[in-house]
Short mmCIF file of C-alpha atoms and ligand atoms in Angstrom, two decimals:
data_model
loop_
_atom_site.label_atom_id
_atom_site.label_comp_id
_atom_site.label_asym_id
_atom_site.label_seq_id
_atom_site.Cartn_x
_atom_site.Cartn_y
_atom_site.Cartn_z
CA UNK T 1 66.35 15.34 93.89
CA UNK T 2 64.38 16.41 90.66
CA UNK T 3 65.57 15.01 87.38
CA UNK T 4 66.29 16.42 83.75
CA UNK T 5 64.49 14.70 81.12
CA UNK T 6 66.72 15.13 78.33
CA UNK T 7 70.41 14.40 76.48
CA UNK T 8 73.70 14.52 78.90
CA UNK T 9 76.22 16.58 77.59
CA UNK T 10 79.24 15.97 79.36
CA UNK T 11 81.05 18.74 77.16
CA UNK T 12 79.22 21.61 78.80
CA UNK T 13 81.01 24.13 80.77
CA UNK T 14 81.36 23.91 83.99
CA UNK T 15 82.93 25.55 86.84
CA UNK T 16 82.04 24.92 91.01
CA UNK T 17 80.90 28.00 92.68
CA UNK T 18 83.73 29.65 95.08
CA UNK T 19 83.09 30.81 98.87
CA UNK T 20 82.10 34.56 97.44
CA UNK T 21 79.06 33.19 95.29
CA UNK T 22 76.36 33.35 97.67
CA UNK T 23 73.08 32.96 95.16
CA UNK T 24 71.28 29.96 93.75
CA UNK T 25 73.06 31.12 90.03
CA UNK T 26 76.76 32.00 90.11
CA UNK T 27 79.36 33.43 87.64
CA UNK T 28 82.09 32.17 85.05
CA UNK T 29 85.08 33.36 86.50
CA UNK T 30 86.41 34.69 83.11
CA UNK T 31 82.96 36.30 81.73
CA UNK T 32 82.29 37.78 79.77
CA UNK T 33 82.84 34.93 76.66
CA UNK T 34 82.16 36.80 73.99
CA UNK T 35 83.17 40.19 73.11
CA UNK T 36 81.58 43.03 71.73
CA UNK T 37 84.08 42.59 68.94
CA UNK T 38 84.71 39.12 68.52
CA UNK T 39 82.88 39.04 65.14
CA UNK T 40 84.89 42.25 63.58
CA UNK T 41 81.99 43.89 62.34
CA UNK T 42 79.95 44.24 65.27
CA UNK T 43 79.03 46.88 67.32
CA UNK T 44 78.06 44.38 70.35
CA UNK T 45 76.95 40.45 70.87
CA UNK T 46 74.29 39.85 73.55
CA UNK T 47 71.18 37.66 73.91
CA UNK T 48 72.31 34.74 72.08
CA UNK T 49 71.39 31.48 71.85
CA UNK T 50 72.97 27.92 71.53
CA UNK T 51 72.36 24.28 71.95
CA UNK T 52 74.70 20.89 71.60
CA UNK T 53 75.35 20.28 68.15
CA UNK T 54 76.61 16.40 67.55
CA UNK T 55 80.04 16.34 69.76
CA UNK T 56 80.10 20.73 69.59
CA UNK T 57 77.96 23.60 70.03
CA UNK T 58 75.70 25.88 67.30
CA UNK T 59 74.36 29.21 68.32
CA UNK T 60 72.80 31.63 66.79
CA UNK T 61 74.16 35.38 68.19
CA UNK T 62 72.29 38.84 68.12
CA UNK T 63 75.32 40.70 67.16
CA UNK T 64 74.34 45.03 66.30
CA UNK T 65 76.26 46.27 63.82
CA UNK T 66 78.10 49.49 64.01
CA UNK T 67 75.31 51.06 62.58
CA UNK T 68 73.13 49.48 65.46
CA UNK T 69 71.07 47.26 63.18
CA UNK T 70 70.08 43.90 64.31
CA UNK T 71 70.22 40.66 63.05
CA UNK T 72 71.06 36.92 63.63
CA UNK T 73 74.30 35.09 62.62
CA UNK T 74 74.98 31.51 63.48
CA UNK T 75 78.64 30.20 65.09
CA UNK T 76 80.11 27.00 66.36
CA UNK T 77 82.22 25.93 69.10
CA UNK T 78 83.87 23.11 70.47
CA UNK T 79 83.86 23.86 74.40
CA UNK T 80 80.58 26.01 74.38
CA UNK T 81 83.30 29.32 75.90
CA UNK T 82 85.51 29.57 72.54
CA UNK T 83 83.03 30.56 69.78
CA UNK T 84 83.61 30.98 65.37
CA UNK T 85 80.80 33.30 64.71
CA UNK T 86 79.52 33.80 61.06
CA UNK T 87 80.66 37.81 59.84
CA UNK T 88 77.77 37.12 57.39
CA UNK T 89 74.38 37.17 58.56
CA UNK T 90 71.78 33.97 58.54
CA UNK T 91 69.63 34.19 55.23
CA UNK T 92 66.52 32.43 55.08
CA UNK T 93 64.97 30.43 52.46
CA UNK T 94 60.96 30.72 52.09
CA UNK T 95 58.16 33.20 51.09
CA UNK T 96 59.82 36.15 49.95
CA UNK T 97 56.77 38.96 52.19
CA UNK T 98 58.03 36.61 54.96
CA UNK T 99 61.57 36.65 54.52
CA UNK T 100 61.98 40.48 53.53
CA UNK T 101 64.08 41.49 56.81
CA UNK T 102 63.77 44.51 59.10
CA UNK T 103 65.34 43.15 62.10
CA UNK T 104 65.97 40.30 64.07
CA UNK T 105 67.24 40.40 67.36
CA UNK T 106 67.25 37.89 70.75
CA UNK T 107 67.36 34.70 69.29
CA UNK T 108 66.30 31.58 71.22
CA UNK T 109 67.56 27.66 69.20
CA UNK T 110 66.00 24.06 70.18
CA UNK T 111 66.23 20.94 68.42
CA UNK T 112 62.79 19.53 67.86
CA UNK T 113 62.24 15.95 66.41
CA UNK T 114 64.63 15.98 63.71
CA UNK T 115 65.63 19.42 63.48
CA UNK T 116 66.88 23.11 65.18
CA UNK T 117 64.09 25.34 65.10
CA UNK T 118 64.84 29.20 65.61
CA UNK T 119 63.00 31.86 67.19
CA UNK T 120 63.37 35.38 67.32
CA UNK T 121 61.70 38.53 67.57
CA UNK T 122 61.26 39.70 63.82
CA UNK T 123 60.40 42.89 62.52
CA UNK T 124 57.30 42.76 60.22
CA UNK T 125 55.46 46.12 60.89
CA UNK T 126 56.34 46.40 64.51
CA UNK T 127 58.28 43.16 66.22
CA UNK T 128 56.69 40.01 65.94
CA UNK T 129 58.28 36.13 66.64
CA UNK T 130 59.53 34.82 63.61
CA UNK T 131 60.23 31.13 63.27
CA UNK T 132 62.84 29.23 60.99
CA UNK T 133 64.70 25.86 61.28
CA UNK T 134 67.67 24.31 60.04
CA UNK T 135 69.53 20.66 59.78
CA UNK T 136 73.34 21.94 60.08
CA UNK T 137 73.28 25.22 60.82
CA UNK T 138 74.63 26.40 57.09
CA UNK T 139 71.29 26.60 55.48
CA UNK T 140 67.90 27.73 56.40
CA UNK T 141 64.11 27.86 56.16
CA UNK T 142 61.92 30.37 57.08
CA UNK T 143 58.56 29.92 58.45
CA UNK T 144 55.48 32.20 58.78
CA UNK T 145 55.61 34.51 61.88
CA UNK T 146 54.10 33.24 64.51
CA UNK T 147 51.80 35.87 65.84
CA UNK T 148 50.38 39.85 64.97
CA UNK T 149 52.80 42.37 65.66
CA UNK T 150 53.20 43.10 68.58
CA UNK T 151 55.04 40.18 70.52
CA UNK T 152 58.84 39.46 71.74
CA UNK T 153 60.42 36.69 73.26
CA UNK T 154 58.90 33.31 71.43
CA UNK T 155 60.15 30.51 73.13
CA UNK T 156 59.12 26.88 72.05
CA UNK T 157 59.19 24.16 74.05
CA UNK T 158 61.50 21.30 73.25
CA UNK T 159 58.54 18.57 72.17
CA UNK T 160 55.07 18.80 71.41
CA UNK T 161 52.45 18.99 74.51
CA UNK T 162 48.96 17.11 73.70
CA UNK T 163 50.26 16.85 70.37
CA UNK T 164 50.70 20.35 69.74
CA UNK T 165 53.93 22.52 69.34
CA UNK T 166 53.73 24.72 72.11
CA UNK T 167 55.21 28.31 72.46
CA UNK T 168 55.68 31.03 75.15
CA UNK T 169 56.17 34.77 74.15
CA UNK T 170 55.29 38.00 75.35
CA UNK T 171 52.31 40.39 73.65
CA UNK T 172 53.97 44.06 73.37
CA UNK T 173 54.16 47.45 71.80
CA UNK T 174 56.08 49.12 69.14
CA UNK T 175 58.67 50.57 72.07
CA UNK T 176 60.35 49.70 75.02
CA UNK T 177 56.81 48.16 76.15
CA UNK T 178 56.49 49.79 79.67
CA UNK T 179 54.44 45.54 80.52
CA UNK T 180 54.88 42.23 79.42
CA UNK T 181 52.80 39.21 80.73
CA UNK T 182 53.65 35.53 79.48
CA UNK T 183 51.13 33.80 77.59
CA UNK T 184 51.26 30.13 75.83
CA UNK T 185 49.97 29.28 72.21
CA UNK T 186 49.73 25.72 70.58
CA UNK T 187 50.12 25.13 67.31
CA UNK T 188 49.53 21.87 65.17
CA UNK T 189 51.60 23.08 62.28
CA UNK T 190 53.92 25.83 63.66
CA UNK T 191 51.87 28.09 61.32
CA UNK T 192 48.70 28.03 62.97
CA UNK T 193 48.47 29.67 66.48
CA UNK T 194 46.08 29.46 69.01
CA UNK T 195 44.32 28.79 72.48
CA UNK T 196 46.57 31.26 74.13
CA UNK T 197 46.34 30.81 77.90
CA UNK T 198 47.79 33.40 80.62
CA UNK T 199 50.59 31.60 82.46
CA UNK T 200 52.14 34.53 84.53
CA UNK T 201 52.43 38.01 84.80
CA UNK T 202 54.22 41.40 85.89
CA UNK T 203 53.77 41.28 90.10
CA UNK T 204 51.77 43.78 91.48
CA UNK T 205 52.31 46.26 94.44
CA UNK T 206 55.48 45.33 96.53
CA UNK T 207 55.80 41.30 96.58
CA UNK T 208 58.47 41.13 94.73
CA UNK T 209 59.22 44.39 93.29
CA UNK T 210 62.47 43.67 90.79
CA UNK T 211 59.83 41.40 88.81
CA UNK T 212 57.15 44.64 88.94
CA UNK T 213 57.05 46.12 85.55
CA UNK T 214 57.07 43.46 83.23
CA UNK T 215 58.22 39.51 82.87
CA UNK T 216 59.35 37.87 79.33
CA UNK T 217 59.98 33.96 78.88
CA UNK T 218 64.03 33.70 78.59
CA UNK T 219 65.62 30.19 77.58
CA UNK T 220 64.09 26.96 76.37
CA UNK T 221 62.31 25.35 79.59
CA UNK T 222 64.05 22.75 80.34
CA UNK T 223 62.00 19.02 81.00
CA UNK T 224 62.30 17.98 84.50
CA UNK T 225 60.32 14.79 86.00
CA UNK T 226 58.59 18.03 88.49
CA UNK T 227 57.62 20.02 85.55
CA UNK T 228 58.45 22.49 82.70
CA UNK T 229 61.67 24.68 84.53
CA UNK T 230 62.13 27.98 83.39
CA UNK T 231 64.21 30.75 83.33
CA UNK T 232 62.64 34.16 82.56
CA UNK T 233 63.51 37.61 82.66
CA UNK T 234 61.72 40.48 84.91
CA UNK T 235 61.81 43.87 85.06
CA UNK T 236 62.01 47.15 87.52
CA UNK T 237 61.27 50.46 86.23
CA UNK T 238 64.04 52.82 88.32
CA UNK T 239 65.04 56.74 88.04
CA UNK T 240 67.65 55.67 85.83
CA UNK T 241 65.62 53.52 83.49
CA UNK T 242 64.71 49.12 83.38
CA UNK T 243 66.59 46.93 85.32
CA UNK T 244 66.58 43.61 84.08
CA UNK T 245 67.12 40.09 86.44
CA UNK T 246 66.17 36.76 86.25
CA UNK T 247 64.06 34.60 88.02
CA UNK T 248 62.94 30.94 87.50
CA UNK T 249 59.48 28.81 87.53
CA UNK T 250 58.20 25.41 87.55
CA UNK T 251 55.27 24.90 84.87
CA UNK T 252 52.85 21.98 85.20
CA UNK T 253 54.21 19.48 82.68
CA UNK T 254 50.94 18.51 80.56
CA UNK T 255 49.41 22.25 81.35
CA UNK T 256 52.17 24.68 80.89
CA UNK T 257 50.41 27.65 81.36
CA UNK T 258 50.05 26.40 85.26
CA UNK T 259 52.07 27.44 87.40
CA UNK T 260 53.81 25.50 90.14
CA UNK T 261 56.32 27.42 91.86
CA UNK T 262 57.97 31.05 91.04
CA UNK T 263 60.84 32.91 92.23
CA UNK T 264 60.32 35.55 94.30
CA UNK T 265 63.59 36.44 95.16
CA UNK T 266 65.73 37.36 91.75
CA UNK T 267 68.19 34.21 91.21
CA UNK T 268 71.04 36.85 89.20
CA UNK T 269 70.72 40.53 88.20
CA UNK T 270 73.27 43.33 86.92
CA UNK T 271 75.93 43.28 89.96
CA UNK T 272 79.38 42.61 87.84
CA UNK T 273 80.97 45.94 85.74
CA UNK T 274 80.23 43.77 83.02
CA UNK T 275 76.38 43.80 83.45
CA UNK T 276 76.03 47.31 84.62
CA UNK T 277 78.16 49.20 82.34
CA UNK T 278 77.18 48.94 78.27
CA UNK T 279 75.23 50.14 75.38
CA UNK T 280 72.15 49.71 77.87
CA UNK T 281 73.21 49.71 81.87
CA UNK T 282 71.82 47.25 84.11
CA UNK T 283 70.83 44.26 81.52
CA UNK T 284 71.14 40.93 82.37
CA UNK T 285 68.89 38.80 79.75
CA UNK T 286 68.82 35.14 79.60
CA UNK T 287 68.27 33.60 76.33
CA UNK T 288 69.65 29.76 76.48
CA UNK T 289 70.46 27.20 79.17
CA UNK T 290 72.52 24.02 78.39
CA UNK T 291 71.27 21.06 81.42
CA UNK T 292 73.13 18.25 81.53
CA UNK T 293 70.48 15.18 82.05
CA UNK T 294 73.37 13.35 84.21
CA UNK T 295 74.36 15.55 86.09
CA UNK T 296 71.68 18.32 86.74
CA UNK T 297 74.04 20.91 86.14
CA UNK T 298 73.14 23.71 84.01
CA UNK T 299 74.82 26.62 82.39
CA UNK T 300 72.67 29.93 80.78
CA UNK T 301 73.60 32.10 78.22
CA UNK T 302 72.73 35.39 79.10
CA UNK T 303 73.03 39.35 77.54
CA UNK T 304 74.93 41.39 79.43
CA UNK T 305 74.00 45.49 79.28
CA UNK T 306 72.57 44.75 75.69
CA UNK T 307 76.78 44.57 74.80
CA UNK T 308 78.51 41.41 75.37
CA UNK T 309 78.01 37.79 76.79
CA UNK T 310 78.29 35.99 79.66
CA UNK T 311 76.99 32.61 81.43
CA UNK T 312 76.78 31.55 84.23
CA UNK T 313 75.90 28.22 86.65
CA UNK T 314 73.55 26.68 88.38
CA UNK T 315 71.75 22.96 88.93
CA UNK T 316 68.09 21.87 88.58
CA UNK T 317 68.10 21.14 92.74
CA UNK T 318 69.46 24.83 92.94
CA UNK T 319 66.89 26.15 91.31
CA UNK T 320 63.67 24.15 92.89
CA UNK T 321 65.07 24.52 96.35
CA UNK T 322 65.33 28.53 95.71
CA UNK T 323 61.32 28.55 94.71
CA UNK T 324 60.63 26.46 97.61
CA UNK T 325 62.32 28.86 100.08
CA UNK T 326 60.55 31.90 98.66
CA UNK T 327 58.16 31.00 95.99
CA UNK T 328 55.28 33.56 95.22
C1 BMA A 401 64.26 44.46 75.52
C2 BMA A 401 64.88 43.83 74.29
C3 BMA A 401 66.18 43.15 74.67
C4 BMA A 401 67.07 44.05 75.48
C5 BMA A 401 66.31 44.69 76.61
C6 BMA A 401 67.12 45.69 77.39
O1 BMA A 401 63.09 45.15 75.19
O2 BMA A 401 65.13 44.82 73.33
O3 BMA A 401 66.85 42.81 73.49
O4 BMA A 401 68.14 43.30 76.04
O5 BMA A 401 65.18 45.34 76.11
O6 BMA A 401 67.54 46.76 76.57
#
């Protein structure tokens, strides 16, 4: 039995798996939970992020517009399903060359020491990972991007390692980057990046082929007494364009950037109409995981064809018995 190191949050959703879920991750019955419309103005909500918020929830949603510009809005909910989202979008305090927006898309949210941070890929001359925090979710700070264009997918870890903040993301290009390793950066100021290390990468010729094109970092890991668990996103290149699934590794818990066990075998991908039919077919794109330190239960957030939201199940024993059956 591995353990979560962390809060229990008995409020979480939850639902058993039935006799037709056969993987390590399975379904909400009534996905997806949020609409494309369910804040009126938007065009779709996908790869959005939230975290236990006193006795609620707080996220912090990509929703498009109808003009198919991106940006970040924040929302609350009692039961983590049923979500208020903001129809006005977050607006940052801080330096105003940092603040001036472009886009923001993918948010991931983590409460750090006394605070939520934010991260999210933020456009500054190509994407980069911008980084904010807040104390309620109604007002917020802005922080100096993280890295050089071109990166996505910042993802901090929940406490400082060796007395460093510590972040995951994934170096890119201006496009729809055609490769995407994950590297780790410390930082002793969450200004200040540096000694990136290579944790994992896009896998080569035909070991595990759905994870072949390029991998991304997707929730928060999530503190377990084996290691860092995480949840990341890879990618197949097909005829009809990228597929995305998810997998899961175990990172070495005072040296992140090793790593312990990994997923060859996809733990969910696009299967449900839901994930295959959207604005962008064949998208499923973790960005959050709620684990319950009690129980070891765990429910992620995920995209669904870049259009609505859905999450889905799973435990921390699920997980680490799935790498240890077919770990790469
Ligand atoms: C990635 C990001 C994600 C998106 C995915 C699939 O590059 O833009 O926001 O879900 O592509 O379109």
């Amino acid at each position: 039995m591995t353990k979560i190191i962390g809060s229990s949050i008995p409020n979480m959703p939850w639902q058993e798996r039935t006799a037709k879920d056969i993987g390590p991750v399975w379904r909400y019955q009534s996905n997806p939970v949020i609409s494309r419309h369910e804040m009126a103005a938007a065009n779709s909500i996908f790869n959005s992020a939230v975290v236990p918020f006193g006795k609620r929830f707080a996220g912090v949603f990509r929703c498009d517009s109808r003009a198919v510009t991106m940006d970040i809005f924040a929302g609350f909910s009692e039961d983590g399903i049923h979500w208020e989202i903001s129809s006005q979008p977050i607006v940052f305090q801080g330096e105003a060359e940092v603040t001036a927006k472009e886009y923001r898309y993918d948010p991931r949210v983590l409460f750090i020491e006394d605070r939520y941070y934010i991260t999210w890929c933020n456009g500054y001359h190509g994407p980069t990972i911008g980084i904010g925090y807040t104390f309620d979710f109604q007002t917020f700070t802005q922080l100096e991007n993280a890295f050089l264009p071109y990166n996505r997918n910042g993802v901090l870890f929940p406490q400082k390692i060796d007395g460093r903040y510590a972040m995951l993301s994934r170096p890119s290009d201006t496009g729809h980057t055609a490769f995407g390793d994950i590297f780790y950066s410390t930082s002793p100021d969450l200004t200040f990046w540096g000694r990136h290390r290579f944790v994992m990468g896009a896998v080569p010729g035909n070991a595990s082929p759905w994870q072949s094109t390029k991998v991304g970092p997707g929730p928060v890991p999530v503190a377990t007494d084996e290691g860092w668990l995480l949840i990341y996103h890879g990618v197949l290149q097909t005829c009809n364009g990228f597929v995305y699934r998810m997998g899961c590794a175990l990172l070495d818990w005072e040296e992140p950037w090793k790593v312990k066990l990994r997923s060859q075998n996809y733990i969910l991908g696009p299967e449900e109409y839901y994930e295959c039919v959207g604005d962008v077919p064949n998208v499923t794109f973790p960005c959050a995981v709620l684990a319950d330190a009690d129980s070891g239960r765990m429910c992620i957030y995920y995209g669904c064809a870049d259009t609505v939201t859905g999450i889905a199940f799973t435990t921390v024993d699920e997980l680490i018995e799935h790498m240890r059956n077919n770990s790469l």
